[in-house]
GROMACS .gro file of N, CA and C in nm:
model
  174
    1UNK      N    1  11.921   8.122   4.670
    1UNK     CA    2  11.936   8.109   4.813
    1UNK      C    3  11.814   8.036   4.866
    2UNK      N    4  11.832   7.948   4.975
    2UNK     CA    5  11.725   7.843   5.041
    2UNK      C    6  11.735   7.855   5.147
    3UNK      N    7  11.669   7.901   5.233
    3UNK     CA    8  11.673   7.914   5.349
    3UNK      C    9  11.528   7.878   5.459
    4UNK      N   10  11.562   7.803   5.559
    4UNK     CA   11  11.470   7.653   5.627
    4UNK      C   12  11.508   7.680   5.787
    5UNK      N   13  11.458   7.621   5.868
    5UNK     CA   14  11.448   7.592   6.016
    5UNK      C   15  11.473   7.419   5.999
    6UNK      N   16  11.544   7.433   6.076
    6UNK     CA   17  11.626   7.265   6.122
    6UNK      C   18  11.514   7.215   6.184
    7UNK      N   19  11.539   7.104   6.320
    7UNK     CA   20  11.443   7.006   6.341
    7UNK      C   21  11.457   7.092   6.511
    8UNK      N   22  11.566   7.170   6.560
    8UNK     CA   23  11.566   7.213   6.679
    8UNK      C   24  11.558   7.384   6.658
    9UNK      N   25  11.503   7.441   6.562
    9UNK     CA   26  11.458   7.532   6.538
    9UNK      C   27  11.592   7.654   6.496
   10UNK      N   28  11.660   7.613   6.449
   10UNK     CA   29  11.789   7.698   6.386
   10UNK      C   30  11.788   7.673   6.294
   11UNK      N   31  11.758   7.823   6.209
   11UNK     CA   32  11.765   7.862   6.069
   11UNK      C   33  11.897   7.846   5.998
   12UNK      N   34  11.880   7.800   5.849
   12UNK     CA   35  11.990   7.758   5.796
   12UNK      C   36  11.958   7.802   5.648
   13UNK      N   37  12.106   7.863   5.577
   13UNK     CA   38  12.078   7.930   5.438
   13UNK      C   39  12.192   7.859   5.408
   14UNK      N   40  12.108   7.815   5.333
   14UNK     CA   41  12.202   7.682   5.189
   14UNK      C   42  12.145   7.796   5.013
   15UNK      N   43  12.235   7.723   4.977
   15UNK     CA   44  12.236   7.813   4.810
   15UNK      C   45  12.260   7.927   4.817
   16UNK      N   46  12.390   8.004   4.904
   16UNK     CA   47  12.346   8.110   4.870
   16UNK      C   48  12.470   8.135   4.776
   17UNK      N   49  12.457   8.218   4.668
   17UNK     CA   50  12.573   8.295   4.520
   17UNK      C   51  12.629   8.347   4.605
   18UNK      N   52  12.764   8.360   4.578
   18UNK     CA   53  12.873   8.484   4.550
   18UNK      C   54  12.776   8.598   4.585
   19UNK      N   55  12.744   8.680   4.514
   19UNK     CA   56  12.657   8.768   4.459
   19UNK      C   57  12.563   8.786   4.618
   20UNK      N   58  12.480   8.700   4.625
   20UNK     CA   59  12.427   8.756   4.734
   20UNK      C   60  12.506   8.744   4.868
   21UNK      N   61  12.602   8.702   4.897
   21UNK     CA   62  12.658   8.703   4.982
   21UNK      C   63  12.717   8.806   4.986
   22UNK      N   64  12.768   8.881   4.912
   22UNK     CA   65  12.817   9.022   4.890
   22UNK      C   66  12.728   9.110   4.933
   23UNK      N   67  12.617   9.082   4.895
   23UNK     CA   68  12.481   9.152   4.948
   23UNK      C   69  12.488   9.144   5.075
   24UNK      N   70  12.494   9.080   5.128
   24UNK     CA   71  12.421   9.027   5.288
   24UNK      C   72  12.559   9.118   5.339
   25UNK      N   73  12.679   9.084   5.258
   25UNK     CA   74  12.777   9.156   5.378
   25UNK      C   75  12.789   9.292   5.370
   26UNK      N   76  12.761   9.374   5.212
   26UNK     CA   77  12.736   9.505   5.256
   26UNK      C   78  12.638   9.556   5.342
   27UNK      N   79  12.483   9.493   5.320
   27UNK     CA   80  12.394   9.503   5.432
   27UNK      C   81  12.455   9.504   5.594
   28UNK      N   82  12.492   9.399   5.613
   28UNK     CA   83  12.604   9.425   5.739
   28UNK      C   84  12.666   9.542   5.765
   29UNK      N   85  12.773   9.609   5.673
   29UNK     CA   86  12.910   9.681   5.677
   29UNK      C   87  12.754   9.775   5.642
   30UNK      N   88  12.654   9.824   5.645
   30UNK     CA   89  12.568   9.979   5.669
   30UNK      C   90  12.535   9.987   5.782
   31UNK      N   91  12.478   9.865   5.857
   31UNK     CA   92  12.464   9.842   5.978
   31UNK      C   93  12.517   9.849   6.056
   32UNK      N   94  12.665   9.841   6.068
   32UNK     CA   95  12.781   9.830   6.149
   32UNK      C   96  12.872   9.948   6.123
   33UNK      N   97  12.809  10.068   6.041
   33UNK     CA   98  12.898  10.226   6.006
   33UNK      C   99  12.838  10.279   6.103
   34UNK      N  100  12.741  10.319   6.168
   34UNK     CA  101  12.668  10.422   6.248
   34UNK      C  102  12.757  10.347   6.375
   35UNK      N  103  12.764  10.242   6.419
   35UNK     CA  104  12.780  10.214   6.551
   35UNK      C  105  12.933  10.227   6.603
   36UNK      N  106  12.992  10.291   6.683
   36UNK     CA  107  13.103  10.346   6.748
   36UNK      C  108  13.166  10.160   6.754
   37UNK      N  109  13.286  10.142   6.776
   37UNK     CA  110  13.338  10.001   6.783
   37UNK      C  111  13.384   9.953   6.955
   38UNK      N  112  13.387  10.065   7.003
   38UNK     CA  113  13.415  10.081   7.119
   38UNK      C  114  13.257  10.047   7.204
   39UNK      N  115  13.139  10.027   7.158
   39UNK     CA  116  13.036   9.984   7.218
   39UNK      C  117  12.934   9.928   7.191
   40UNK      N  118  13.003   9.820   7.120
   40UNK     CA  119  12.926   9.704   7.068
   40UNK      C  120  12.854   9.608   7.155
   41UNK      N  121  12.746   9.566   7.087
   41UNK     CA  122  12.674   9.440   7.197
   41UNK      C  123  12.703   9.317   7.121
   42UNK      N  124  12.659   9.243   7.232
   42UNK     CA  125  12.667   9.077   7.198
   42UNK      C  126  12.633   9.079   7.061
   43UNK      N  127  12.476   9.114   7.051
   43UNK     CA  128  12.460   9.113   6.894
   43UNK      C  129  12.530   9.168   6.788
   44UNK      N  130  12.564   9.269   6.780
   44UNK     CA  131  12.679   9.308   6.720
   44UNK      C  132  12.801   9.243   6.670
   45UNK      N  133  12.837   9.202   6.772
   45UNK     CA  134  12.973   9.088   6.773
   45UNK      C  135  12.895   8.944   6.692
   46UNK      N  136  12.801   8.940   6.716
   46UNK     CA  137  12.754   8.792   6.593
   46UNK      C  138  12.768   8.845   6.477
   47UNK      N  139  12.683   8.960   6.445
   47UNK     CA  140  12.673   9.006   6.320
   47UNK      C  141  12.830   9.016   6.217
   48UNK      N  142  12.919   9.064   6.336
   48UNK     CA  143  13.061   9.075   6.275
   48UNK      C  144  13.112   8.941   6.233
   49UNK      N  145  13.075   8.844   6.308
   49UNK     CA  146  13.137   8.692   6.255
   49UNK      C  147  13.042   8.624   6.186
   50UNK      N  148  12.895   8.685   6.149
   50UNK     CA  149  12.856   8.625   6.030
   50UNK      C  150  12.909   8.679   5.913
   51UNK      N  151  12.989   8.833   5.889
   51UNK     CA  152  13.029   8.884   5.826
   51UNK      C  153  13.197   8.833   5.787
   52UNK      N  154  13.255   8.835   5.878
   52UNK     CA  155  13.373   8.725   5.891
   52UNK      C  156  13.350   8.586   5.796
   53UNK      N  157  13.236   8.483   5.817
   53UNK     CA  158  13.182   8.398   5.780
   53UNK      C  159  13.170   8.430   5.616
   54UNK      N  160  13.090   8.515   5.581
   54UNK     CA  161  13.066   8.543   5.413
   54UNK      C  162  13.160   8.602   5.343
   55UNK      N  163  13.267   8.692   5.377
   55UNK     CA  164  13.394   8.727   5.343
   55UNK      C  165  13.457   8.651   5.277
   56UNK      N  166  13.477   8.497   5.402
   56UNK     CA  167  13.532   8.369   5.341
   56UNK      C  168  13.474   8.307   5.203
   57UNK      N  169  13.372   8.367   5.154
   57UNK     CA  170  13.283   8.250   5.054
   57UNK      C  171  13.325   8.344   4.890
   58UNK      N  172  13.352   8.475   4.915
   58UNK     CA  173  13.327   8.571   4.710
   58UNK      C  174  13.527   8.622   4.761
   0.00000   0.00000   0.00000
């Protein structure tokens, strides 16, 4: 996994395995067990569609 800041300051992860992407999304799905679904924040709701996002990749 490679992960960099662009030229307008948005981080970007290139290389990442199967494998760690699995990682990153269980990390997510621990993060997202404690919290009720009914009162989620903005952030929250990103986190779910970066999770959405890595689903698509293993």
């Amino acid at each position: 996994m490679y992960v960099e800041k662009d030229s307008i300051g948005k981080i970007i992860i290139q290389d990442i395995s199967p494998a760690e992407a699995e990682i990153l999304d269980d990390c997510i799905c621990s993060y997202l067990s404690g919290k009720p679904a009914n009162t989620r924040t903005v952030a929250d709701k990103v986190i779910i569609n970066l999770k959405r996002q890595l689903e698509k990749l293993y």
